XYZ file of N, CA and C in Angstrom:
249
model
N 0.824 -1.228 0.027
C -0.142 -0.078 -0.146
C 0.801 1.328 0.005
N 0.468 2.249 -0.915
C 1.494 3.302 -0.809
C 0.497 4.546 -0.052
N 1.407 5.367 0.556
C 0.597 6.415 1.513
C 1.774 7.587 1.594
N 1.288 8.663 1.858
C 2.161 9.686 2.160
C 2.209 10.016 3.706
N 3.563 9.916 4.344
C 3.499 10.297 5.636
C 4.503 11.297 6.124
N 4.291 12.083 7.030
C 5.257 13.300 7.396
C 5.852 12.761 8.869
N 6.934 12.692 8.798
C 7.652 12.513 9.961
C 8.360 13.829 10.437
N 8.445 13.788 11.836
C 8.932 14.658 12.572
C 10.685 14.758 12.320
N 11.269 15.663 12.598
C 12.565 15.998 12.270
C 13.435 14.624 12.820
N 13.033 14.643 14.153
C 13.784 13.654 14.978
C 13.722 12.110 14.737
N 12.311 11.898 14.150
C 11.971 10.576 13.721
C 12.575 10.194 12.300
N 12.720 11.369 11.406
C 13.466 11.067 10.093
C 15.014 10.902 10.499
N 15.301 11.666 11.562
C 16.778 11.271 11.861
C 17.113 9.709 12.106
N 16.164 9.379 13.065
C 16.372 7.968 13.568
C 16.029 6.977 12.424
N 15.511 7.450 11.466
C 15.093 6.438 10.348
C 16.483 6.341 9.388
N 17.048 7.627 9.270
C 18.114 7.571 8.437
C 19.400 7.126 8.778
N 19.261 7.039 10.265
C 20.351 6.422 11.009
C 20.236 4.978 10.946
N 19.160 4.475 11.059
C 18.837 2.958 11.014
C 19.262 2.655 9.695
N 18.841 3.307 8.532
C 19.042 3.029 7.240
C 20.687 2.737 6.987
N 21.523 3.751 7.527
C 22.868 3.496 7.404
C 23.531 2.481 8.236
N 23.144 2.428 9.456
C 23.639 1.288 10.458
C 23.333 -0.141 10.075
N 22.035 -0.187 9.395
C 21.664 -1.505 9.139
C 21.606 -1.766 8.047
N 22.085 -1.030 6.892
C 22.292 -1.010 5.320
C 21.170 -1.719 4.749
N 19.795 -0.958 5.498
C 18.520 -1.491 4.836
C 18.017 0.027 3.873
N 16.801 -0.378 3.244
C 16.155 0.561 2.351
C 15.392 1.301 3.504
N 14.909 2.572 3.033
C 13.882 3.209 3.840
C 12.616 2.594 4.160
N 12.235 1.979 3.171
C 10.756 1.236 3.100
C 10.983 -0.036 4.195
N 12.259 -0.753 4.133
C 12.421 -1.754 5.186
C 12.536 -1.304 6.492
N 13.202 -0.282 6.904
C 13.462 0.236 8.250
C 12.160 0.457 8.694
N 11.232 1.345 7.750
C 9.984 1.934 8.486
C 8.933 0.838 8.638
N 8.973 -0.196 7.519
C 8.198 -1.403 8.031
C 8.448 -2.176 9.115
N 9.935 -2.619 9.371
C 10.100 -3.083 10.583
C 9.844 -2.472 11.747
N 10.003 -1.112 11.808
C 9.806 -0.443 13.089
C 8.294 -0.469 13.202
N 7.538 -0.148 12.022
C 5.942 -0.253 12.487
C 5.792 -1.597 12.793
N 6.033 -2.667 12.174
C 5.800 -4.013 12.591
C 6.017 -4.384 14.178
N 7.375 -3.973 14.490
C 7.521 -4.185 15.960
C 6.594 -3.496 16.750
N 6.366 -1.956 16.431
C 5.693 -1.214 17.474
C 4.198 -1.860 17.466
N 3.910 -2.433 16.382
C 2.404 -2.804 16.617
C 2.406 -4.211 17.098
N 3.214 -5.050 17.099
C 3.246 -6.580 17.409
C 3.677 -6.643 19.031
N 4.464 -6.067 19.427
C 5.117 -6.053 20.548
C 4.186 -5.589 21.638
N 4.212 -6.324 22.951
C 3.390 -5.883 23.877
C 3.993 -4.617 24.506
N 3.452 -4.001 25.621
C 3.793 -3.087 26.503
C 5.249 -3.473 27.258
N 6.214 -2.679 27.052
C 7.455 -3.112 27.593
C 7.377 -3.129 29.370
N 7.961 -4.270 29.819
C 8.266 -3.969 31.363
C 7.197 -4.164 32.024
N 7.395 -4.314 33.379
C 6.157 -4.117 34.529
C 5.464 -5.224 34.704
N 5.282 -5.658 35.846
C 4.084 -6.566 36.128
C 2.878 -6.191 35.935
N 1.782 -7.158 35.512
C 0.654 -6.579 35.411
C 0.105 -6.025 36.590
N -0.929 -5.071 36.731
C -1.473 -4.392 37.721
C -2.413 -5.008 38.448
N -2.550 -5.112 39.780
C -3.602 -5.880 40.499
C -4.069 -5.264 41.601
N -5.405 -5.102 41.846
C -6.012 -4.336 42.524
C -6.238 -5.350 43.987
N -5.701 -4.577 44.877
C -5.829 -5.396 46.367
C -7.486 -5.060 46.831
N -8.039 -6.050 47.085
C -9.383 -5.749 47.610
C -9.523 -5.229 49.069
N -10.272 -4.223 49.378
C -10.494 -3.890 50.576
C -11.978 -4.057 51.063
N -12.146 -4.860 52.032
C -13.632 -4.997 52.481
C -14.073 -3.935 53.425
N -15.276 -3.127 53.094
C -15.242 -2.240 54.242
C -16.895 -2.187 54.164
N -17.428 -1.516 55.211
C -18.992 -1.607 55.308
C -19.399 -0.207 56.123
N -20.401 -0.133 56.250
C -20.799 1.292 56.853
C -20.934 0.958 58.419
N -20.539 2.130 58.969
C -20.413 2.113 60.512
C -21.984 1.748 60.971
N -21.674 0.997 62.098
C -23.171 0.757 62.986
C -23.729 2.213 63.065
N -25.132 2.143 63.008
C -25.980 3.154 63.106
C -26.082 4.161 61.963
N -25.459 3.886 60.904
C -25.560 4.660 59.659
C -27.078 3.916 58.860
N -27.820 4.887 58.526
C -29.216 4.425 57.958
C -28.943 4.619 56.227
N -28.754 3.534 55.726
C -28.796 3.384 54.333
C -29.919 4.297 53.754
N -30.976 3.949 54.019
C -32.315 4.753 53.316
C -32.062 6.463 53.266
N -31.253 6.611 54.538
C -31.198 8.373 54.419
C -30.323 8.478 53.427
N -29.245 7.768 53.011
C -28.427 8.051 51.924
C -29.002 7.813 50.759
N -29.822 7.204 50.459
C -30.800 7.179 49.377
C -31.503 8.067 49.188
N -32.216 8.560 50.282
C -33.047 9.818 50.359
C -32.068 10.966 49.876
N -30.989 11.390 50.441
C -29.944 12.245 50.213
C -29.604 12.353 48.776
N -29.167 11.096 48.357
C -28.951 10.953 46.623
C -30.297 11.455 45.793
N -31.154 11.162 46.163
C -32.481 11.684 45.447
C -32.807 13.187 45.646
N -32.644 13.703 46.694
C -32.605 15.233 47.055
C -31.614 15.990 46.232
N -30.391 15.349 45.966
C -29.295 15.959 45.152
C -29.888 15.760 43.786
N -30.229 14.701 43.459
C -30.503 14.569 42.046
C -31.854 15.611 41.580
N -32.664 15.866 42.445
C -33.838 16.365 42.343
C -33.108 18.098 42.328
N -32.465 18.238 43.023
C -31.931 19.624 43.085
C -31.040 20.042 41.421
N -30.308 19.027 41.043
C -30.070 19.041 40.175
C -30.564 19.442 38.596
N -31.686 18.778 38.751
C -32.857 18.612 37.807
C -33.608 19.899 37.820
N -33.651 20.587 38.969
C -34.437 21.732 39.001
C -33.645 22.866 38.940
N -32.484 22.746 38.983
C -31.231 23.732 38.786
C -31.337 24.546 40.091
N -31.486 23.935 41.260
C -31.294 24.516 42.608
C -32.503 25.204 43.001
N -33.890 25.222 42.171
C -34.662 26.187 42.267
C -35.499 25.547 43.593
N -35.369 24.787 44.285
C -36.077 24.455 45.347
C -36.146 25.539 46.504
């Protein structure tokens, strides 16, 4: 596939350096670099794991009061605070 691509100056310099160093054509250097970039995974680091923290409400907290508060805040938002 043919396409037109505009490279930043530093990228063009890296491509040119790779051409001379590896004795490859522009096309080969760019294709190899794009292929590596699109097929290799994210480098380094172990997968991120979330530690589960079990929590609960303190004794005496009324869950229905929290729901009522959420409803009131939603109503205020819909009415634009005209209550």
